[in-house]
Amino acid sequence: MRHQKKVSQLNNRGEPQKNNKMNSKIEQSPRLSEEHSTKTSKTGRACTETILVVEDEPDLRELVVQVLQGRGYTVLEAASGKQALEQWDQRNHDIDLLLTDMVMPDGMTGCQLAERLRTDAPNLRVIYTSGHTAGVPGTQLAHVEDHQFLAKPYRPSKLVEFVRTCLDRPTSPVN
């Protein structure tokens, strides 16, 4: 079972083992299990939305999926833009939030993926993630606003907070 494998890579305080590759991409919290076990937001609202997580790093994708599922979200996962498009079509565009890495192996960027999905659902909420900084001129990140960008590495608690804030924001074609 994948969940048991991941748990075995954390020590008894929920921190990553010394050899865990995830240290550089997502910071572990000492209370990881506590942080993602509650299935409601701070406002008491149930976390029932569907999130499509697009991340080419398998360990990071698995951890993000675990954290979000632990909060009660329905989470779909994809390792590339192509897989994300397949998930999108399989779900008949019934996805509330796209959480996507900016750089993916199949040549499609996170911005290109979001643009493509928004042709079907203009109000789709999007969070971009990257190890680079948002707003850098001359890059895909130059057009990403701070409220749409989650810089790596990040803590599970920051991920959960950022996702909830994005989902609670009023919908519009630019969110």
Tab-separated table of C-alpha atoms in Angstrom:
chain	number	residue	atom	x	y	z
A	1	MET	CA	0.000	0.000	0.000
A	2	ARG	CA	1.495	3.360	-1.029
A	3	HIS	CA	0.388	5.210	2.109
A	4	GLN	CA	2.197	2.769	4.388
A	5	LYS	CA	5.348	3.137	2.326
A	6	LYS	CA	5.309	6.919	2.723
A	7	VAL	CA	4.633	6.730	6.456
A	8	SER	CA	7.672	4.478	6.866
A	9	GLN	CA	9.814	7.266	5.402
A	10	LEU	CA	8.855	9.628	8.235
A	11	ASN	CA	10.241	9.348	11.741
A	12	ASN	CA	8.012	9.070	14.811
A	13	ARG	CA	7.529	12.874	14.943
A	14	GLY	CA	6.300	13.017	11.336
A	15	GLU	CA	9.576	14.436	10.056
A	16	PRO	CA	11.312	13.031	6.988
A	17	GLN	CA	14.113	10.527	7.420
A	18	LYS	CA	17.594	11.824	6.600
A	19	ASN	CA	17.649	10.094	3.187
A	20	ASN	CA	14.175	11.263	2.102
A	21	LYS	CA	14.471	13.061	-1.279
A	22	MET	CA	11.405	15.140	-0.467
A	23	ASN	CA	13.320	17.412	1.919
A	24	SER	CA	14.251	19.770	-0.908
A	25	LYS	CA	10.743	20.123	-2.371
A	26	ILE	CA	8.291	20.070	0.516
A	27	GLU	CA	9.134	20.868	4.095
A	28	GLN	CA	7.762	18.396	6.604
A	29	SER	CA	6.029	19.595	9.728
A	30	PRO	CA	6.561	17.821	13.058
A	31	ARG	CA	2.777	17.467	13.218
A	32	LEU	CA	2.169	16.280	9.647
A	33	SER	CA	-0.464	13.749	10.635
A	34	GLU	CA	-2.303	16.317	12.762
A	35	GLU	CA	-2.113	19.010	10.081
A	36	HIS	CA	-3.783	17.004	7.367
A	37	SER	CA	-6.121	14.834	9.391
A	38	THR	CA	-8.848	17.446	9.907
A	39	LYS	CA	-11.360	17.391	7.056
A	40	THR	CA	-12.610	20.945	7.488
A	41	SER	CA	-11.055	24.324	6.880
A	42	LYS	CA	-10.328	26.859	9.630
A	43	THR	CA	-13.721	28.399	8.843
A	44	GLY	CA	-15.407	25.059	9.554
A	45	ARG	CA	-16.270	24.520	5.898
A	46	ALA	CA	-15.996	20.927	4.671
A	47	CYS	CA	-13.257	20.311	2.112
A	48	THR	CA	-15.230	18.522	-0.587
A	49	GLU	CA	-13.836	19.985	-3.801
A	50	THR	CA	-11.975	18.079	-6.513
A	51	ILE	CA	-8.340	18.992	-7.146
A	52	LEU	CA	-6.154	17.928	-10.060
A	53	VAL	CA	-2.506	17.741	-8.943
A	54	VAL	CA	0.000	17.822	-11.804
A	55	GLU	CA	3.559	17.125	-10.664
A	56	ASP	CA	6.225	15.098	-12.453
A	57	GLU	CA	8.176	14.206	-9.284
A	58	PRO	CA	6.468	11.011	-8.016
A	59	ASP	CA	7.420	11.387	-4.329
A	60	LEU	CA	6.298	14.997	-4.157
A	61	ARG	CA	3.072	14.254	-6.047
A	62	GLU	CA	2.295	11.359	-3.679
A	63	LEU	CA	2.860	13.494	-0.598
A	64	VAL	CA	0.740	16.388	-1.921
A	65	VAL	CA	-2.055	13.948	-2.770
A	66	GLN	CA	-1.872	12.404	0.739
A	67	VAL	CA	-2.017	15.784	2.444
A	68	LEU	CA	-4.994	16.995	0.403
A	69	GLN	CA	-6.887	13.709	0.639
A	70	GLY	CA	-6.301	13.799	4.378
A	71	ARG	CA	-8.219	17.076	4.436
A	72	GLY	CA	-11.170	15.505	2.630
A	73	TYR	CA	-10.567	16.694	-0.916
A	74	THR	CA	-11.074	14.414	-3.899
A	75	VAL	CA	-7.651	14.413	-5.546
A	76	LEU	CA	-6.734	13.345	-9.056
A	77	GLU	CA	-3.100	13.111	-10.026
A	78	ALA	CA	-1.086	13.409	-13.204
A	79	ALA	CA	2.642	13.305	-13.938
A	80	SER	CA	2.435	15.377	-17.121
A	81	GLY	CA	0.283	17.786	-19.070
A	82	LYS	CA	-0.889	14.962	-21.304
A	83	GLN	CA	-2.018	12.872	-18.326
A	84	ALA	CA	-3.725	15.940	-16.849
A	85	LEU	CA	-5.712	16.441	-20.057
A	86	GLU	CA	-6.780	12.781	-19.921
A	87	GLN	CA	-7.931	13.188	-16.296
A	88	TRP	CA	-9.775	16.373	-17.278
A	89	ASP	CA	-11.656	14.594	-20.041
A	90	GLN	CA	-12.410	11.533	-17.881
A	91	ARG	CA	-13.952	13.783	-15.217
A	92	ASN	CA	-15.958	15.731	-17.825
A	93	HIS	CA	-14.221	18.930	-16.683
A	94	ASP	CA	-15.636	18.475	-13.158
A	95	ILE	CA	-12.561	19.780	-11.342
A	96	ASP	CA	-12.543	22.763	-8.974
A	97	LEU	CA	-8.817	23.475	-8.783
A	98	LEU	CA	-5.733	22.781	-10.866
A	99	LEU	CA	-2.540	22.570	-8.772
A	100	THR	CA	0.251	22.366	-11.325
A	101	ASP	CA	4.002	22.471	-11.499
A	102	MET	CA	5.271	25.041	-13.990
A	103	VAL	CA	7.759	22.769	-15.759
A	104	MET	CA	6.742	19.294	-16.903
A	105	PRO	CA	8.529	16.606	-18.917
A	106	ASP	CA	6.246	16.535	-21.965
A	107	GLY	CA	6.980	20.112	-23.015
A	108	MET	CA	3.666	21.532	-21.807
A	109	THR	CA	4.072	24.166	-19.106
A	110	GLY	CA	1.704	24.691	-16.229
A	111	CYS	CA	0.550	27.947	-17.837
A	112	GLN	CA	-0.175	26.195	-21.135
A	113	LEU	CA	-2.101	23.462	-19.321
A	114	ALA	CA	-4.181	25.991	-17.380
A	115	GLU	CA	-4.886	27.954	-20.557
A	116	ARG	CA	-6.055	24.791	-22.315
A	117	LEU	CA	-8.322	23.727	-19.422
A	118	ARG	CA	-9.770	27.217	-19.131
A	119	THR	CA	-11.043	26.995	-22.702
A	120	ASP	CA	-13.526	24.455	-21.282
A	121	ALA	CA	-13.952	26.042	-17.842
A	122	PRO	CA	-13.032	29.759	-17.740
A	123	ASN	CA	-13.603	29.930	-13.963
A	124	LEU	CA	-11.210	27.090	-13.121
A	125	ARG	CA	-9.059	28.051	-10.164
A	126	VAL	CA	-5.324	27.482	-10.623
A	127	ILE	CA	-2.335	27.318	-8.307
A	128	TYR	CA	1.098	27.161	-9.915
A	129	THR	CA	4.085	25.678	-8.076
A	130	SER	CA	7.767	25.950	-8.849
A	131	GLY	CA	11.193	26.176	-7.304
A	132	HIS	CA	11.570	29.478	-9.177
A	133	THR	CA	10.130	32.848	-8.188
A	134	ALA	CA	6.858	34.281	-9.514
A	135	GLY	CA	6.965	37.496	-11.507
A	136	VAL	CA	10.391	36.890	-13.082
A	137	PRO	CA	10.468	38.871	-16.365
A	138	GLY	CA	10.975	36.797	-19.503
A	139	THR	CA	9.576	33.585	-18.010
A	140	GLN	CA	6.201	31.863	-17.809
A	141	LEU	CA	6.176	33.014	-14.179
A	142	ALA	CA	6.129	36.689	-15.204
A	143	HIS	CA	2.349	36.540	-15.657
A	144	VAL	CA	1.553	34.562	-12.509
A	145	GLU	CA	0.128	36.577	-9.641
A	146	ASP	CA	1.250	35.950	-6.065
A	147	HIS	CA	-2.157	34.622	-5.006
A	148	GLN	CA	-1.798	31.918	-7.677
A	149	PHE	CA	1.804	30.920	-6.943
A	150	LEU	CA	3.083	28.583	-4.240
A	151	ALA	CA	6.869	28.485	-4.127
A	152	LYS	CA	8.684	25.225	-3.423
A	153	PRO	CA	9.613	24.118	-0.866
A	154	TYR	CA	6.463	24.556	1.210
A	155	ARG	CA	5.027	23.038	4.373
A	156	PRO	CA	1.924	20.840	4.239
A	157	SER	CA	0.119	23.432	6.378
A	158	LYS	CA	0.984	26.160	3.858
A	159	LEU	CA	-0.268	23.959	0.997
A	160	VAL	CA	-3.583	23.326	2.758
A	161	GLU	CA	-4.016	27.011	3.629
A	162	PHE	CA	-3.138	28.161	0.105
A	163	VAL	CA	-5.555	25.662	-1.483
A	164	ARG	CA	-8.411	26.654	0.826
A	165	THR	CA	-7.815	30.365	0.216
A	166	CYS	CA	-7.813	29.826	-3.534
A	167	LEU	CA	-11.012	27.777	-3.425
A	168	ASP	CA	-12.756	30.331	-1.202
A	169	ARG	CA	-11.851	33.244	-3.505
A	170	PRO	CA	-14.763	34.408	-5.702
A	171	THR	CA	-14.650	32.811	-9.126
A	172	SER	CA	-13.677	34.767	-12.183
A	173	PRO	CA	-11.814	33.899	-15.383
A	174	VAL	CA	-8.584	35.338	-13.929
A	175	ASN	CA	-8.405	33.321	-10.668
